[in-house]
């Protein structure tokens, strides 16, 4: 029987999120603690737990078929792999930061400076694009300490909240790129394996759709139905059910979560009452 092989980060937040989305896809795994390889019990999927910087290489060489990794790692390594799905978690940015006492006046600040980073290729490409000549110093781990020990004048590092930079006396001044978790694939998948991948991607998309949308129920006077349905088009069209009270209906629809608060006041002005917003577990178009 053919099996789809996937590489995941063996520990950390990205690993937890990756296993979480597989679980939401209905894929069951035996106890994986202390294991570097595992096999799903109800889906043809085998998982290898690797260091994050090894995943692109394993995918490129066909040791595994796909992997979940930060986009920043894919861009840094420049391996011959394809990004096949953006996953919407593990969001961060790669930014340039300088000591807080530095007099930063713009990108030219970095001219002839030393910049410490774990992402020398991305940083070098960025500086070249900006026509800045600087020395990129590659280090792994504890990048933030480089200026305080005299190793570099500035750093380029991944930032989520920015608290780590602040704790090390650094100020974020330039964003190089935005990153999130992505699924990558090698470019030589066998047709049978590609079919399994399509089935997995279908499940993942249903999960991602559910995260972006909410199910909304509300009561409204019949005179407002046309205006409300224009605000809440749903997947195709809203469901409208008459209430026991004459002249009123219940409207059921789907709304994007990031749009709900923008339209809630309009719904209320149109006479909507008893508005309920409910999470969606899976959503298939």
Coordinates of C-alpha atoms in Angstrom, one line a residue:
X1 CA 0.0 0.0 0.0
X2 CA 1.3 3.5 -0.9
X3 CA 2.1 5.9 2.0
X4 CA 2.6 9.6 2.0
X5 CA 5.7 10.5 4.0
X6 CA 5.7 13.8 5.8
X7 CA 8.5 15.5 7.8
X8 CA 7.6 17.6 10.9
X9 CA 9.7 19.6 13.3
X10 CA 10.4 17.2 16.2
X11 CA 9.7 19.7 19.0
X12 CA 8.5 23.2 19.6
X13 CA 5.5 25.3 18.7
X14 CA 5.6 24.5 15.0
X15 CA 5.6 20.8 15.8
X16 CA 2.6 21.2 18.1
X17 CA 0.6 23.2 15.6
X18 CA 1.5 20.8 12.8
X19 CA 0.3 17.8 14.8
X20 CA -2.8 19.8 15.8
X21 CA -3.9 20.4 12.2
X22 CA -3.4 16.7 11.3
X23 CA -5.6 15.8 14.3
X24 CA -8.2 18.3 13.1
X25 CA -8.1 16.5 9.8
X26 CA -9.2 13.3 11.6
X27 CA -5.8 11.6 11.3
X28 CA -5.1 9.4 14.3
X29 CA -1.5 8.8 15.6
X30 CA -0.3 6.3 18.2
X31 CA 1.7 7.8 21.2
X32 CA 4.6 9.5 19.4
X33 CA 6.5 10.7 22.4
X34 CA 10.2 9.6 22.2
X35 CA 9.6 8.4 18.6
X36 CA 11.3 9.8 15.5
X37 CA 9.0 8.0 13.2
X38 CA 5.3 7.3 13.4
X39 CA 2.5 6.0 11.2
X40 CA -1.2 7.0 11.2
X41 CA -3.7 4.3 12.1
X42 CA -6.5 5.5 9.8
X43 CA -4.8 7.3 6.9
X44 CA -1.8 6.3 4.7
X45 CA 0.6 8.8 6.3
X46 CA 4.0 8.2 7.8
X47 CA 5.6 11.0 9.9
X48 CA 9.4 11.6 10.4
X49 CA 10.3 14.0 13.2
X50 CA 13.3 16.1 12.2
X51 CA 15.2 19.3 13.0
X52 CA 13.5 22.1 11.2
X53 CA 16.6 23.0 9.1
X54 CA 16.8 19.4 7.9
X55 CA 13.3 19.2 6.5
X56 CA 13.8 21.1 3.2
X57 CA 16.8 18.8 2.4
X58 CA 14.8 15.6 3.1
X59 CA 12.0 16.8 0.9
X60 CA 14.3 17.8 -1.9
X61 CA 16.0 14.4 -1.9
X62 CA 12.8 12.5 -1.8
X63 CA 13.4 10.9 1.6
X64 CA 10.0 12.3 2.5
X65 CA 7.3 13.5 0.1
X66 CA 6.2 16.6 1.9
X67 CA 7.1 18.7 5.0
X68 CA 5.7 21.4 7.2
X69 CA 8.2 24.2 7.9
X70 CA 8.5 27.9 8.4
X71 CA 8.6 29.8 5.1
X72 CA 11.7 31.6 6.2
X73 CA 13.6 28.3 6.3
X74 CA 12.5 27.5 2.8
X75 CA 13.6 30.8 1.4
X76 CA 16.9 30.6 3.3
X77 CA 17.9 27.2 2.0
X78 CA 16.8 27.7 -1.6
X79 CA 16.1 24.0 -2.1
X80 CA 14.4 22.6 -5.1
X81 CA 11.0 22.2 -3.4
X82 CA 7.5 23.6 -4.1
X83 CA 5.4 25.4 -1.6
X84 CA 2.0 23.8 -2.0
X85 CA -0.1 25.3 0.8
X86 CA 0.2 28.2 3.2
X87 CA -1.1 27.0 6.6
X88 CA -1.8 30.3 8.5
X89 CA 0.0 29.5 11.8
X90 CA 3.5 30.1 13.2
X91 CA 3.3 33.6 11.9
X92 CA 6.4 35.8 12.4
X93 CA 8.6 38.2 10.6
X94 CA 12.3 38.5 9.9
X95 CA 13.5 41.9 10.9
X96 CA 16.6 44.0 11.3
X97 CA 17.2 45.4 14.8
X98 CA 19.7 47.8 16.3
X99 CA 20.8 48.7 19.8
X100 CA 18.2 51.0 21.3
X101 CA 20.8 53.7 21.8
X102 CA 21.7 53.8 18.1
X103 CA 20.7 56.8 16.1
X104 CA 18.8 55.1 13.4
X105 CA 17.9 57.3 10.5
X106 CA 17.1 54.8 7.7
X107 CA 18.3 51.8 5.8
X108 CA 21.6 53.5 5.0
X109 CA 22.5 53.0 8.7
X110 CA 23.5 49.4 7.8
X111 CA 26.1 50.5 5.2
X112 CA 29.5 49.0 6.2
X113 CA 28.0 47.6 9.4
X114 CA 28.2 44.0 10.7
X115 CA 24.8 42.2 10.9
X116 CA 24.5 38.9 12.8
X117 CA 21.9 36.5 11.6
X118 CA 20.9 32.8 11.2
X119 CA 19.5 33.7 7.8
X120 CA 22.5 35.0 5.7
X121 CA 21.1 34.3 2.3
X122 CA 17.8 36.1 2.9
X123 CA 19.6 39.1 4.6
X124 CA 22.2 39.3 1.9
X125 CA 19.5 39.3 -0.8
X126 CA 17.6 42.0 1.0
X127 CA 20.6 44.2 1.4
X128 CA 21.6 43.7 -2.3
X129 CA 18.1 44.8 -3.3
X130 CA 18.4 47.9 -1.2
X131 CA 21.9 48.5 -2.6
X132 CA 23.5 48.4 0.9
X133 CA 27.0 47.0 1.4
X134 CA 27.3 45.4 4.7
X135 CA 29.0 42.4 6.3
X136 CA 26.6 39.5 7.2
X137 CA 27.9 37.4 10.0
X138 CA 26.2 34.0 10.2
X139 CA 25.6 32.6 13.7
X140 CA 23.2 30.0 15.0
X141 CA 21.2 30.7 18.2
X142 CA 21.4 33.7 20.6
X143 CA 21.5 36.1 17.7
X144 CA 20.3 39.0 20.0
X145 CA 23.4 38.9 22.1
X146 CA 25.8 39.7 19.2
X147 CA 25.8 43.5 19.5
X148 CA 26.4 43.5 23.3
X149 CA 29.5 41.3 23.0
X150 CA 30.9 43.2 20.0
X151 CA 30.3 40.6 17.4
X152 CA 28.0 42.8 15.3
X153 CA 26.5 46.2 15.0
X154 CA 23.0 44.9 14.4
X155 CA 21.0 41.7 14.0
X156 CA 18.4 40.2 11.7
X157 CA 16.2 37.7 13.5
X158 CA 12.7 36.2 13.6
X159 CA 10.3 38.3 15.6
X160 CA 6.9 37.4 17.0
X161 CA 6.0 39.8 19.8
X162 CA 9.3 41.7 19.9
X163 CA 9.8 41.1 23.6
X164 CA 13.1 39.1 23.1
X165 CA 14.6 42.0 21.2
X166 CA 13.5 44.5 23.9
X167 CA 14.9 42.3 26.7
X168 CA 18.3 42.4 24.9
X169 CA 18.3 46.1 24.4
X170 CA 17.4 46.1 20.7
X171 CA 14.9 48.0 18.6
X172 CA 13.2 46.5 15.5
X173 CA 13.8 49.0 12.6
X174 CA 13.2 47.2 9.3
X175 CA 11.0 44.3 8.3
X176 CA 12.7 42.0 5.8
X177 CA 9.8 39.5 5.2
X178 CA 6.7 38.0 6.7
X179 CA 6.7 34.2 7.4
X180 CA 4.3 31.5 8.3
X181 CA 4.1 27.7 8.3
X182 CA 3.9 26.2 4.8
X183 CA 3.7 22.8 3.4
X184 CA 6.4 21.9 0.9
X185 CA 6.6 19.0 -1.6
X186 CA 9.4 17.5 -3.7
X187 CA 8.9 17.7 -7.4
X188 CA 8.9 14.0 -8.3
X189 CA 5.9 12.6 -6.5
X190 CA 4.5 9.3 -7.9
X191 CA 0.9 9.5 -9.1
X192 CA -0.3 7.2 -6.3
X193 CA 1.4 9.4 -3.6
X194 CA 0.1 12.6 -5.2
X195 CA -3.4 11.2 -4.9
X196 CA -3.0 10.7 -1.2
X197 CA -1.6 14.2 -0.9
X198 CA -4.6 15.6 -2.7
X199 CA -6.8 13.8 -0.1
X200 CA -4.8 15.4 2.7
X201 CA -4.9 18.8 1.2
X202 CA -8.7 18.6 0.8
X203 CA -9.0 17.9 4.6
X204 CA -6.5 20.7 5.5
X205 CA -8.4 23.2 3.3
X206 CA -11.7 22.3 5.1
X207 CA -10.0 22.9 8.4
X208 CA -8.5 26.2 7.3
X209 CA -11.9 27.3 5.9
X210 CA -13.5 26.7 9.3
X211 CA -11.0 28.8 11.0
X212 CA -11.6 31.8 8.8
X213 CA -15.4 31.6 9.0
X214 CA -18.1 31.5 11.6
X215 CA -21.7 30.4 11.4
X216 CA -24.1 33.2 12.3
X217 CA -27.8 33.1 13.3
X218 CA -30.0 36.0 13.9
X219 CA -33.6 37.1 14.0
X220 CA -34.8 40.0 11.9
X221 CA -37.9 41.7 10.7
X222 CA -38.9 40.6 7.2
X223 CA -38.6 44.1 6.0
X224 CA -34.9 44.0 6.6
X225 CA -34.2 40.6 5.0
X226 CA -33.0 41.9 1.7
X227 CA -30.5 44.4 3.3
X228 CA -29.2 41.8 5.8
X229 CA -28.7 39.1 3.1
X230 CA -26.6 41.6 1.1
X231 CA -24.4 41.9 4.2
X232 CA -24.3 38.2 4.8
X233 CA -24.2 36.4 1.4
X234 CA -23.0 33.1 3.0
X235 CA -21.4 30.3 0.9
X236 CA -24.2 30.5 -1.7
X237 CA -27.1 32.3 -0.1
X238 CA -28.4 32.6 3.5
X239 CA -31.1 30.2 4.9
X240 CA -34.2 32.1 5.9
X241 CA -36.8 30.5 8.2
X242 CA -40.1 32.1 9.4
X243 CA -40.5 32.6 13.1
X244 CA -43.7 32.0 15.1
X245 CA -44.0 35.8 15.5
X246 CA -45.6 37.2 12.3
X247 CA -43.3 39.4 10.3
X248 CA -40.1 38.0 11.6
X249 CA -37.6 35.4 10.3
X250 CA -34.5 33.6 11.4
X251 CA -31.5 34.1 9.1
X252 CA -28.6 31.6 9.1
X253 CA -25.4 32.3 7.2
X254 CA -21.6 32.2 7.2
X255 CA -19.4 35.3 7.9
X256 CA -15.7 35.7 7.8
X257 CA -14.5 36.2 11.3
X258 CA -12.3 39.2 10.5
X259 CA -15.4 40.9 8.9
X260 CA -17.9 40.3 11.6
X261 CA -17.1 43.2 13.9
X262 CA -17.2 45.5 10.9
X263 CA -20.8 44.6 10.1
X264 CA -22.3 44.0 13.6
X265 CA -23.4 47.6 14.0
X266 CA -25.0 47.6 10.6
X267 CA -26.9 44.4 11.4
X268 CA -28.2 45.9 14.7
X269 CA -29.3 49.1 12.8
X270 CA -31.2 47.0 10.4
X271 CA -33.1 45.5 13.4
X272 CA -31.3 42.2 13.8
X273 CA -31.7 40.6 17.3
X274 CA -30.5 37.5 19.1
X275 CA -27.3 37.4 17.1
X276 CA -25.3 34.2 17.7
X277 CA -21.9 33.4 16.3
X278 CA -20.8 29.8 16.3
X279 CA -17.5 28.1 15.5
X280 CA -17.4 25.8 12.5
X281 CA -15.5 22.6 12.8
X282 CA -15.1 21.8 9.1
X283 CA -16.1 23.7 6.0
X284 CA -16.2 22.2 2.5
X285 CA -17.0 24.3 -0.5

